[in-house]
Structure formats: C-alpha cells, structure tokens
Short mmCIF file of C-alpha atoms and ligand atoms in Angstrom, two decimals:
data_model
loop_
_atom_site.label_atom_id
_atom_site.label_comp_id
_atom_site.label_asym_id
_atom_site.label_seq_id
_atom_site.Cartn_x
_atom_site.Cartn_y
_atom_site.Cartn_z
CA MET A 3 -12.69 -29.47 21.10
CA ASP A 4 -12.18 -29.63 24.86
CA TRP A 5 -9.47 -27.19 25.81
CA GLY A 6 -9.47 -28.11 29.53
CA VAL A 7 -9.44 -25.52 32.35
CA PRO A 8 -7.91 -23.10 32.86
CA VAL A 9 -6.27 -22.37 29.51
CA LYS A 10 -4.51 -19.29 28.32
CA LYS A 11 -5.77 -18.12 24.94
CA ILE A 12 -3.63 -16.38 22.35
CA VAL A 13 -4.59 -14.85 19.02
CA LEU A 14 -1.95 -15.45 16.36
CA VAL A 15 -1.98 -13.34 13.20
CA TYR A 16 -1.49 -16.17 10.75
CA SER A 17 -0.37 -16.18 7.12
CA GLY A 18 0.40 -19.89 6.91
CA GLY A 19 4.04 -19.16 6.10
CA LEU A 20 7.06 -20.51 7.92
CA ASP A 21 7.43 -17.71 10.50
CA THR A 22 3.84 -17.77 11.69
CA SER A 23 3.59 -21.57 11.54
CA VAL A 24 6.52 -22.19 13.87
CA CYS A 25 4.92 -19.71 16.26
CA ILE A 26 2.18 -22.29 16.98
CA PRO A 27 4.24 -24.93 18.84
CA MET A 28 6.40 -22.15 20.30
CA VAL A 29 3.59 -20.29 22.03
CA ARG A 30 2.32 -23.60 23.38
CA GLU A 31 5.60 -25.00 24.61
CA ASP A 32 7.70 -21.96 25.42
CA TYR A 33 5.06 -19.44 26.48
CA GLY A 34 2.33 -21.66 27.95
CA TYR A 35 -0.59 -20.67 25.74
CA ASP A 36 -2.49 -23.90 25.17
CA HIS A 37 -5.35 -22.46 23.20
CA VAL A 38 -4.07 -20.99 19.95
CA ILE A 39 -6.51 -19.02 17.82
CA THR A 40 -5.17 -18.41 14.31
CA VAL A 41 -6.53 -15.51 12.28
CA THR A 42 -5.89 -15.17 8.55
CA VAL A 43 -7.10 -11.91 7.07
CA ASP A 44 -7.94 -12.06 3.39
CA VAL A 45 -6.79 -8.78 1.81
CA GLY A 46 -6.44 -10.29 -1.64
CA GLN A 47 -3.48 -12.63 -1.27
CA PRO A 48 -3.63 -15.75 -3.51
CA ALA A 49 -6.57 -18.01 -2.64
CA GLU A 50 -4.10 -20.88 -2.55
CA ASP A 51 -2.20 -19.22 0.33
CA ILE A 52 -5.39 -18.88 2.33
CA ARG A 53 -6.37 -22.48 1.66
CA GLN A 54 -2.91 -23.61 2.77
CA ALA A 55 -3.11 -21.52 5.93
CA GLU A 56 -6.44 -23.14 6.77
CA ALA A 57 -5.10 -26.64 6.12
CA LYS A 58 -2.00 -26.04 8.25
CA ALA A 59 -4.03 -24.52 11.08
CA ARG A 60 -6.20 -27.65 11.03
CA ALA A 61 -3.14 -29.93 11.03
CA LEU A 62 -1.66 -28.02 13.97
CA GLY A 63 -4.92 -28.10 15.92
CA THR A 64 -5.68 -24.40 16.28
CA GLU A 65 -9.05 -22.70 16.39
CA HIS A 66 -8.93 -20.96 13.02
CA TYR A 67 -10.68 -17.96 11.51
CA THR A 68 -10.37 -16.63 7.99
CA VAL A 69 -11.72 -13.09 7.75
CA ASP A 70 -12.65 -11.79 4.31
CA ALA A 71 -11.67 -8.12 4.56
CA LYS A 72 -11.26 -7.42 0.85
CA ASP A 73 -14.15 -4.99 0.45
CA GLU A 74 -13.29 -3.21 3.67
CA PHE A 75 -9.66 -2.99 2.55
CA VAL A 76 -10.65 -1.34 -0.71
CA ARG A 77 -13.22 1.02 0.80
CA ASP A 78 -11.41 2.12 3.96
CA TYR A 79 -7.73 1.75 3.06
CA ILE A 80 -7.10 1.71 -0.70
CA PHE A 81 -9.59 4.45 -1.58
CA PRO A 82 -8.28 6.86 1.09
CA SER A 83 -4.80 6.08 -0.21
CA ILE A 84 -5.86 7.03 -3.76
CA ARG A 85 -7.33 10.30 -2.48
CA ALA A 86 -4.01 11.02 -0.74
CA ASN A 87 -1.90 9.88 -3.74
CA GLY A 88 -0.39 7.45 -1.23
CA ASP A 89 3.25 6.96 -2.12
CA TYR A 90 6.42 6.44 -0.10
CA MET A 91 9.72 6.94 -1.97
CA GLY A 92 8.12 5.86 -5.25
CA TYR A 93 6.22 2.92 -3.72
CA PRO A 94 2.42 3.07 -3.90
CA ILE A 95 1.99 1.97 -0.28
CA SER A 96 0.32 -1.44 -0.22
CA THR A 97 1.77 -3.81 2.41
CA SER A 98 1.82 -0.81 4.73
CA ILE A 99 -1.90 -0.07 4.50
CA ALA A 100 -2.99 -3.70 4.90
CA ARG A 101 -1.18 -4.26 8.20
CA PRO A 102 -3.29 -1.97 10.41
CA LEU A 103 -6.42 -3.68 9.08
CA ILE A 104 -4.94 -7.11 9.81
CA GLY A 105 -4.07 -5.94 13.33
CA LEU A 106 -7.59 -4.57 13.75
CA LYS A 107 -9.21 -7.86 12.75
CA ALA A 108 -7.02 -9.67 15.29
CA VAL A 109 -8.19 -7.17 17.91
CA GLU A 110 -11.86 -7.79 17.03
CA ILE A 111 -11.45 -11.55 17.38
CA ALA A 112 -9.40 -11.29 20.57
CA LYS A 113 -12.11 -9.18 22.19
CA ARG A 114 -14.91 -11.45 21.05
CA LEU A 115 -13.18 -14.61 22.26
CA LYS A 116 -11.71 -12.99 25.38
CA ALA A 117 -8.13 -13.92 24.51
CA ASP A 118 -5.24 -13.25 26.89
CA ALA A 119 -2.51 -12.28 24.42
CA PHE A 120 -1.49 -11.59 20.83
CA CYS A 121 1.21 -13.23 18.77
CA HIS A 122 2.68 -12.32 15.38
CA GLY A 123 5.53 -13.65 13.29
CA CYS A 124 7.32 -10.41 12.42
CA THR A 125 11.06 -10.31 12.77
CA GLY A 126 12.78 -7.38 14.42
CA LYS A 127 14.13 -5.90 11.21
CA GLY A 128 11.07 -4.84 9.30
CA ASN A 129 8.26 -2.32 9.36
CA ASP A 130 5.41 -4.73 9.91
CA GLN A 131 6.01 -5.17 13.65
CA PHE A 132 5.22 -1.46 14.08
CA ARG A 133 2.11 -1.55 11.91
CA ILE A 134 0.59 -4.72 13.33
CA GLU A 135 1.24 -3.96 16.98
CA PHE A 136 -0.09 -0.40 16.86
CA PRO A 137 -3.81 -1.34 16.70
CA MET A 138 -3.23 -4.06 19.31
CA ARG A 139 -1.64 -1.63 21.74
CA ALA A 140 -4.16 1.08 20.90
CA PHE A 141 -7.28 -1.01 21.43
CA CYS A 142 -6.07 -3.68 23.90
CA PRO A 143 -3.42 -1.80 25.87
CA GLU A 144 -3.22 -4.40 28.62
CA MET A 145 -2.67 -7.43 26.44
CA PRO A 146 0.83 -8.86 26.05
CA ILE A 147 2.17 -9.21 22.53
CA ILE A 148 4.50 -12.06 21.80
CA ALA A 149 6.78 -12.02 18.75
CA PRO A 150 8.83 -15.24 18.96
CA MET A 151 10.79 -14.57 15.76
CA ARG A 152 11.97 -11.25 17.10
CA GLU A 153 12.64 -12.58 20.61
CA LYS A 154 14.50 -15.70 19.57
CA ASN A 155 16.47 -14.06 16.78
CA LEU A 156 16.34 -17.25 14.68
CA THR A 157 17.74 -17.64 11.19
CA ARG A 158 15.64 -19.14 8.45
CA SER A 159 17.49 -22.47 8.52
CA GLU A 160 17.09 -22.70 12.29
CA GLU A 161 13.37 -22.16 11.82
CA ILE A 162 13.17 -24.92 9.21
CA GLU A 163 15.05 -27.24 11.56
CA TYR A 164 12.65 -26.41 14.39
CA ALA A 165 9.64 -26.89 12.10
CA LYS A 166 10.87 -30.35 11.12
CA GLN A 167 11.34 -31.35 14.76
CA LYS A 168 7.88 -30.21 15.73
CA GLY A 169 6.08 -31.65 12.70
CA VAL A 170 5.12 -28.25 11.30
CA PRO A 171 4.28 -28.72 7.62
CA ILE A 172 6.62 -26.72 5.37
CA SER A 173 5.03 -25.79 2.08
CA GLN A 174 6.80 -25.70 -1.24
CA SER A 175 6.72 -21.92 -1.37
CA VAL A 176 8.72 -21.70 1.84
CA GLU A 177 11.76 -23.23 0.21
CA LYS A 178 11.63 -20.64 -2.52
CA ILE A 179 14.13 -17.85 -2.40
CA TRP A 180 11.83 -14.84 -2.67
CA SER A 181 9.92 -13.29 0.19
CA ILE A 182 6.62 -12.12 -1.22
CA ASP A 183 3.81 -10.11 0.27
CA GLU A 184 0.67 -9.67 -1.76
CA ASN A 185 -2.64 -7.88 -1.44
CA ILE A 186 -5.15 -6.32 -3.85
CA TRP A 187 -3.14 -3.09 -4.12
CA GLY A 188 0.27 -4.57 -4.81
CA ARG A 189 2.81 -7.32 -4.69
CA SER A 190 6.17 -6.88 -2.99
CA ILE A 191 9.15 -9.12 -3.69
CA GLU A 192 12.29 -9.20 -1.57
CA GLY A 193 15.10 -11.52 -0.67
CA GLY A 194 17.42 -13.88 -2.50
CA ARG A 195 19.72 -12.14 -4.94
CA LEU A 196 17.41 -9.10 -4.96
CA GLU A 197 19.30 -8.17 -1.80
CA GLU A 198 22.15 -7.19 -4.13
CA PRO A 199 21.12 -3.70 -5.24
CA ASP A 200 22.85 -4.08 -8.61
CA PHE A 201 21.26 -7.44 -9.45
CA ALA A 202 18.62 -6.96 -12.18
CA PRO A 203 15.27 -8.46 -11.19
CA PRO A 204 14.74 -11.72 -13.06
CA GLU A 205 11.53 -12.17 -15.03
CA GLU A 206 10.43 -15.02 -12.73
CA ILE A 207 9.68 -12.71 -9.78
CA PHE A 208 6.80 -11.07 -11.67
CA GLN A 209 3.32 -12.54 -11.62
CA TRP A 210 0.96 -9.67 -12.33
CA THR A 211 2.83 -7.85 -15.09
CA LYS A 212 4.19 -8.81 -18.49
CA GLY A 213 7.69 -7.92 -19.61
CA HIS A 214 8.29 -6.02 -22.85
CA ASP A 215 8.69 -9.18 -24.89
CA ALA A 216 5.38 -10.66 -23.81
CA SER A 217 3.20 -7.55 -23.65
CA PRO A 218 1.06 -6.48 -26.64
CA ASN A 219 2.73 -4.52 -29.44
CA THR A 220 -0.15 -2.10 -29.84
CA PRO A 221 -1.35 0.25 -27.10
CA ARG A 222 -4.71 0.06 -25.37
CA ARG A 223 -6.79 3.03 -24.33
CA ILE A 224 -8.90 3.03 -21.19
CA SER A 225 -10.86 5.58 -19.21
CA ILE A 226 -11.28 5.88 -15.46
CA THR A 227 -14.11 7.90 -13.95
CA PHE A 228 -13.75 9.35 -10.45
CA GLU A 229 -16.31 10.70 -8.00
CA ASP A 230 -15.07 12.57 -4.93
CA GLY A 231 -11.55 11.33 -5.62
CA VAL A 232 -12.38 7.63 -5.85
CA PRO A 233 -12.63 5.55 -9.03
CA VAL A 234 -16.18 4.43 -9.83
CA ALA A 235 -16.10 3.34 -13.48
CA LEU A 236 -13.77 1.74 -15.99
CA ASP A 237 -14.49 2.54 -19.65
CA ASP A 238 -17.83 4.06 -18.55
CA GLU A 239 -18.89 0.83 -16.86
CA ARG A 240 -19.72 1.47 -13.21
CA MET A 241 -18.55 -1.18 -10.78
CA GLY A 242 -17.71 -1.74 -7.14
CA GLY A 243 -14.28 -0.83 -5.83
CA LEU A 244 -12.93 -4.34 -5.49
CA ALA A 245 -14.00 -5.35 -9.02
CA LEU A 246 -12.57 -2.14 -10.46
CA VAL A 247 -9.16 -2.52 -8.84
CA GLN A 248 -8.99 -6.19 -9.87
CA ARG A 249 -9.95 -5.38 -13.47
CA VAL A 250 -7.41 -2.58 -13.75
CA ASN A 251 -4.75 -4.88 -12.28
CA ALA A 252 -5.48 -7.44 -14.99
CA ILE A 253 -5.60 -4.98 -17.89
CA ALA A 254 -2.66 -2.77 -16.94
CA GLY A 255 -0.62 -5.81 -15.89
CA GLU A 256 -1.04 -7.23 -19.38
CA TYR A 257 0.69 -4.07 -20.68
CA GLY A 258 3.50 -4.35 -18.13
CA VAL A 259 2.44 -1.30 -16.12
CA GLY A 260 3.52 -1.05 -12.47
CA ARG A 261 6.95 -2.64 -12.12
CA ILE A 262 8.92 -0.66 -9.57
CA ASP A 263 12.48 -1.21 -8.35
CA ILE A 264 13.63 1.09 -5.56
CA MET A 265 15.89 1.49 -2.58
CA GLU A 266 13.61 2.04 0.37
CA ASP A 267 14.44 3.50 3.78
CA ARG A 268 12.72 1.37 6.37
CA MET A 269 11.54 2.76 9.68
CA LEU A 270 14.51 1.35 11.58
CA GLY A 271 16.91 3.08 9.25
CA LEU A 272 17.84 0.07 7.16
CA LYS A 273 17.98 0.66 3.43
CA VAL A 274 16.42 -2.23 1.53
CA ARG A 275 16.08 -3.08 -2.11
CA GLU A 276 12.40 -3.46 -2.97
CA ASN A 277 10.61 -4.68 -6.05
CA TYR A 278 6.92 -4.09 -6.50
CA GLU A 279 4.35 -4.80 -9.12
CA CYS A 280 1.20 -2.79 -8.78
CA PRO A 281 -0.48 -2.17 -12.14
CA ALA A 282 -3.79 -0.86 -10.76
CA ALA A 283 -2.09 1.36 -8.20
CA VAL A 284 0.19 3.01 -10.78
CA THR A 285 -2.66 3.44 -13.29
CA LEU A 286 -5.22 4.78 -10.83
CA LEU A 287 -2.78 7.08 -9.03
CA THR A 288 -1.59 8.49 -12.37
CA ALA A 289 -5.20 9.14 -13.38
CA HIS A 290 -6.09 10.63 -10.00
CA ARG A 291 -3.17 13.06 -10.07
CA ALA A 292 -4.11 14.13 -13.60
CA LEU A 293 -7.65 14.89 -12.51
CA GLU A 294 -6.48 16.88 -9.48
CA ALA A 295 -4.27 18.94 -11.79
CA LEU A 296 -7.38 19.89 -13.75
CA VAL A 297 -9.68 20.83 -10.88
CA LEU A 298 -7.56 22.10 -7.97
CA THR A 299 -5.99 25.54 -7.81
CA ARG A 300 -2.24 25.92 -7.94
CA PRO A 301 -1.97 26.75 -4.19
CA GLU A 302 -4.23 23.81 -3.37
CA LEU A 303 -1.99 21.50 -5.39
CA ASP A 304 1.09 22.83 -3.61
CA MET A 305 -0.47 22.35 -0.20
CA LYS A 306 -1.87 18.95 -1.09
CA ALA A 307 1.56 17.70 -2.17
CA ILE A 308 2.80 18.47 1.35
CA VAL A 309 -0.26 16.93 2.99
CA ASP A 310 -0.05 13.82 0.77
CA ARG A 311 3.58 13.32 1.64
CA LYS A 312 2.97 13.58 5.37
CA TRP A 313 -0.12 11.37 5.10
CA SER A 314 1.86 8.74 3.20
CA GLU A 315 4.60 8.78 5.82
CA LEU A 316 2.09 8.17 8.61
CA ALA A 317 0.40 5.44 6.59
CA TYR A 318 3.77 3.84 5.83
CA GLN A 319 4.49 3.82 9.54
CA GLY A 320 1.13 2.18 10.22
CA LEU A 321 -0.08 5.13 12.31
CA TRP A 322 -3.52 4.73 10.80
CA PHE A 323 -5.43 6.09 13.78
CA ASP A 324 -3.13 9.03 14.48
CA PRO A 325 -4.71 12.44 15.22
CA LEU A 326 -2.54 14.19 12.63
CA LYS A 327 -3.71 11.65 10.07
CA GLU A 328 -7.31 12.50 10.95
CA ASP A 329 -6.54 16.19 10.45
CA LEU A 330 -4.88 15.54 7.10
CA ASP A 331 -7.83 13.33 6.11
CA ALA A 332 -10.14 16.28 6.76
CA PHE A 333 -8.10 18.51 4.43
CA ILE A 334 -7.96 15.78 1.80
CA ALA A 335 -11.73 15.18 2.04
CA ALA A 336 -12.39 18.88 1.47
CA THR A 337 -10.25 18.91 -1.69
CA GLN A 338 -11.70 15.68 -3.07
CA ARG A 339 -15.27 17.05 -3.31
CA ARG A 340 -14.26 18.43 -6.71
CA VAL A 341 -12.17 15.50 -7.89
CA THR A 342 -14.93 14.19 -10.11
CA GLY A 343 -14.48 13.49 -13.80
CA THR A 344 -12.90 11.15 -16.31
CA VAL A 345 -9.28 10.53 -17.24
CA PHE A 346 -8.19 8.82 -20.47
CA LEU A 347 -5.01 6.75 -20.50
CA GLU A 348 -2.94 4.82 -22.94
CA LEU A 349 -1.30 1.63 -21.71
CA PHE A 350 1.77 0.47 -23.57
CA LYS A 351 5.01 -1.38 -22.72
CA GLY A 352 5.13 -0.55 -19.03
CA HIS A 353 3.63 2.93 -19.24
CA ALA A 354 0.25 4.32 -18.27
CA LYS A 355 0.22 7.65 -20.07
CA VAL A 356 -2.47 10.25 -19.59
CA ILE A 357 -3.93 11.29 -22.94
CA GLY A 358 -6.95 13.32 -21.78
CA ARG A 359 -9.05 14.50 -18.84
CA ARG A 360 -12.49 16.00 -18.35
CA SER A 361 -14.44 17.33 -15.35
CA PRO A 362 -17.43 19.54 -14.57
CA TRP A 363 -15.11 21.16 -11.97
CA ALA A 364 -12.30 21.93 -14.42
CA LEU A 365 -10.61 25.23 -13.63
CA TYR A 366 -9.49 25.36 -17.23
CA SER A 367 -11.04 27.70 -19.75
CA GLU A 368 -10.27 27.01 -23.37
CA ASP A 369 -11.54 30.48 -24.17
CA LEU A 370 -9.01 32.14 -21.87
CA ALA A 371 -6.00 30.01 -22.75
CA SER A 372 -6.54 29.72 -26.48
CA PHE A 373 -4.23 31.43 -28.98
CA ASP A 374 -7.28 32.40 -30.99
CA SER A 375 -9.23 34.23 -28.33
CA LYS A 376 -9.49 37.87 -27.35
CA SER A 377 -11.27 37.38 -24.01
CA PHE A 378 -7.96 37.54 -22.14
CA ASP A 379 -6.69 41.03 -22.94
CA GLN A 380 -2.98 40.54 -23.43
CA ARG A 381 -2.25 44.23 -22.95
CA GLU A 382 -3.20 43.91 -19.28
CA ALA A 383 -0.26 41.55 -18.71
CA VAL A 384 2.24 44.41 -19.08
CA GLY A 385 1.83 45.72 -15.54
CA MET A 386 2.29 42.26 -14.03
CA VAL A 387 5.34 41.50 -16.12
CA LYS A 388 6.89 44.83 -15.20
CA ASN A 389 6.72 44.08 -11.48
CA HIS A 390 7.71 40.44 -11.81
CA GLY A 391 10.95 39.72 -9.95
CA MET A 392 11.02 43.17 -8.34
CA GLN A 393 12.87 41.96 -5.25
CA SER A 394 15.29 39.91 -7.33
CA ARG A 395 16.18 43.01 -9.33
CA MET A 396 16.75 45.00 -6.16
CA TYR A 397 19.02 42.25 -4.88
CA LEU A 398 21.08 42.26 -8.10
CA GLN A 399 21.56 46.02 -7.85
CA LEU A 400 22.69 45.79 -4.22
CA LYS A 401 25.03 42.94 -5.04
CA SER A 402 26.78 44.90 -7.77
CA LYS A 403 27.13 47.87 -5.39
CA LEU A 404 28.02 46.21 -2.09
CA ALA A 405 29.66 42.90 -2.90
N1 LIG B 503 8.89 -2.71 2.16
C1 LIG B 503 7.49 -2.89 2.09
C2 LIG B 503 6.84 -2.22 3.27
O1 LIG B 503 7.46 -2.08 4.28
C3 LIG B 503 7.08 -4.35 1.93
C4 LIG B 503 7.48 -5.27 3.05
C5 LIG B 503 6.96 -6.71 2.99
N2 LIG B 503 7.42 -7.42 1.83
C6 LIG B 503 7.82 -8.70 1.74
N3 LIG B 503 8.15 -9.12 0.56
N4 LIG B 503 7.89 -9.50 2.77
O2 LIG B 503 5.71 -1.80 3.17
#
C-alpha cells in the first residue's frame, strides 16, 4: 500500500473490540496519524477474537500484525507467577501479567517499523493503562502515547454512535453486557449486573468451568510434578508449559475448579466487583504451595509469604521491570531450587484438594514425627517447654503487681 510522504506512523495495541476499533479513525482524523499499525498479541484469548481483530483491521485499512506470544507468556510470565504464588486479594493475577508483555510486543514492533507514537484503548478508570504504558515509557521514553478513550471520556453508547458514523464494524460480542478479558492463565468477567456486589453471578458468564449441577459426581485424582518451582508433568506425563496449563484448565474446569468472586481494590482506589475463572491457576498454585510447605523451612515460608505478597503487588501494578521485583525474583529463584517433587490432588465440585505430596528435598522425617518412634527423645523436650513463654510469664507477674 502506498502511504504517501510524509506520514506519521502510530502503533495501536489492538484487541478488535469496540474501544480499540474506534481508535483507528480517531487517530487518523483527530490526531493526524495516517499510517496505523495494529498489533494483536495472542496470549491465549479465543482464536475467534484474533480472527475478528484481523478481519476488522483489514476492513479499516491498517497494517496489521498478530504476534503469537503464548509460549513466551507461559515461560516468562505465568511460570514466574507460579514460583511467586502470584495472587492479589484472592485473584491469581492473570490480566495483570499479560499487559506488560503486550506493551513489550508493541514496543518491539514500533522500534522495528520506526513508528512515531503509541495508541491504546484503555479508559482512565482501570489498571491496564498503567501496565501497558509502563514498557512503552520505559523503552521508548520519547514517544507520545495517545489514549483516545481516556482523553475523550466517552460513554459506551457514544462510542457505538461514533463507530456507526465512521463505518467501524461492531461485532456481536460488543453488544453483550459483559466485559471479558481472557488469556491462558485466566478469564475475567466484569460489567452488566455484576457491578452490583450483591448480584449472584449467573451461570452464563462462565465458559471454562462447570457449575455443581453439570460437573461430575465422582472425584478425579491428578498429580502435578514440579522442577525448580515450575510444573513439568501432569499424571507423570512430561509436557511443555503451554500444553500443561491448557490441559489442567480443561480437566479442572470440568470439575468446576477456579471460580472466584471478589471485591478488588484497583490501583486508582476504586473498589470493583470481579469474577474470575482460572481452573489451572487455582490447581497449580494450590499444588505449588503444598510442595513449598514440604521442602522449605518455617522461616523461609514466613519470609517467602512476605516476598510473594510484595511481588504480586508489583506484578498487579504492571511494574514488571522494577528493580525491587528483580531483587525479589532473586530470592524466589534461590528458594525454588528445592521446589521439586510431585503433588497429588483430588478435583471435585469446585475444589482442588491436596491429598499427598512427595519430594527428594522434603524436610519431613517420618521417623522423627511418628508416634511409634524413639529417635526423637521426648524427655529432651522438657527444657524447651519449661522456657517457653518466659517473657509472657514475666509480663503477667508484672501486670498483677503494677496494674
Ligand atoms: N481486575 C483485573 C485486573 O485489573 C481484570 C481487569 C480486566 N477485565 C475485564 N473484564 N475487562 O487485573
């Protein structure tokens, strides 16, 4: 295509949805960027969404790229999140960890094609504007970032009106009431009546998990094997990360595992009602925690809980390349050298229950703990018990005297 000279080039992070689609005529007409490069990053959203994004980009005459980042997402984002037990307020962080990668892919393309600016479709209310812009600002500090939805403060119906005027195709899914974000690690559902915190989530919002009525009436047992804190085998069958996460999603979803309904504090302070379904995330994080409890010392577990929490906060905020995060990653990496072994789980009616664990690094000795063993001399406990709570006893004495 002949773009004429000179043209200003802009890279638009493109999902194919309403927000990002109306950005296309807007950046051309209102911001003067004639050459629009759309980038759709495949992190495991439905293939149909990607196909639609490609078709719309073609219809709207952009230069389009679809980047398959699924393996990279699993290896460099999901696996580190498993090692850190990545969780924010009960949400196994999923949307949050995909955004920096999406931003990074936009950066790569912008550099390669020598673009002049970035555009994204985030509104001003959510977390994603922080997470997507951070890699752009970090790696292309000079490049302007345009966020028309945020700048124009449009409502959804105004956007639909604008789309109709400009001939932007509106897909079926856009008219639907739910706002959904999906990647390999989880599916998030917001909007519609879910905005009422006391409205019970209707069955129709769930796609990956079965409700109690539809899930099997007998439990299923599975095993997950970890090496260095990352899952490498399901039921003793070794497989790549992407295949493993997808398989666990399918199996655990069948048993209804991974439905989460929480109130979440967003970065801007807004409380929002969030629904997630993330069967693999819940199953694998449950298994990972169980293995850590077997191989790490009590002080290590205490410290790691603090590190994991801080790590998750940074990841939730999209500060993926933060120096503190690198420091915490170093601590986590040191602990994960021993997180090798197998965890056995039972899946049933929404639960993934640990029923066994095994590791060459287990700090557990059956001989020491057993009721039937003499190798731990119980008489030696007396001295420890005697001194237990020494300071508390002193305090009680003082209190009775002085208070
Ligand atoms: N609250 C989640 C997060 O900030 C998900 C946000 C996107 N979800 C959506 N349905 N549009 O990570």
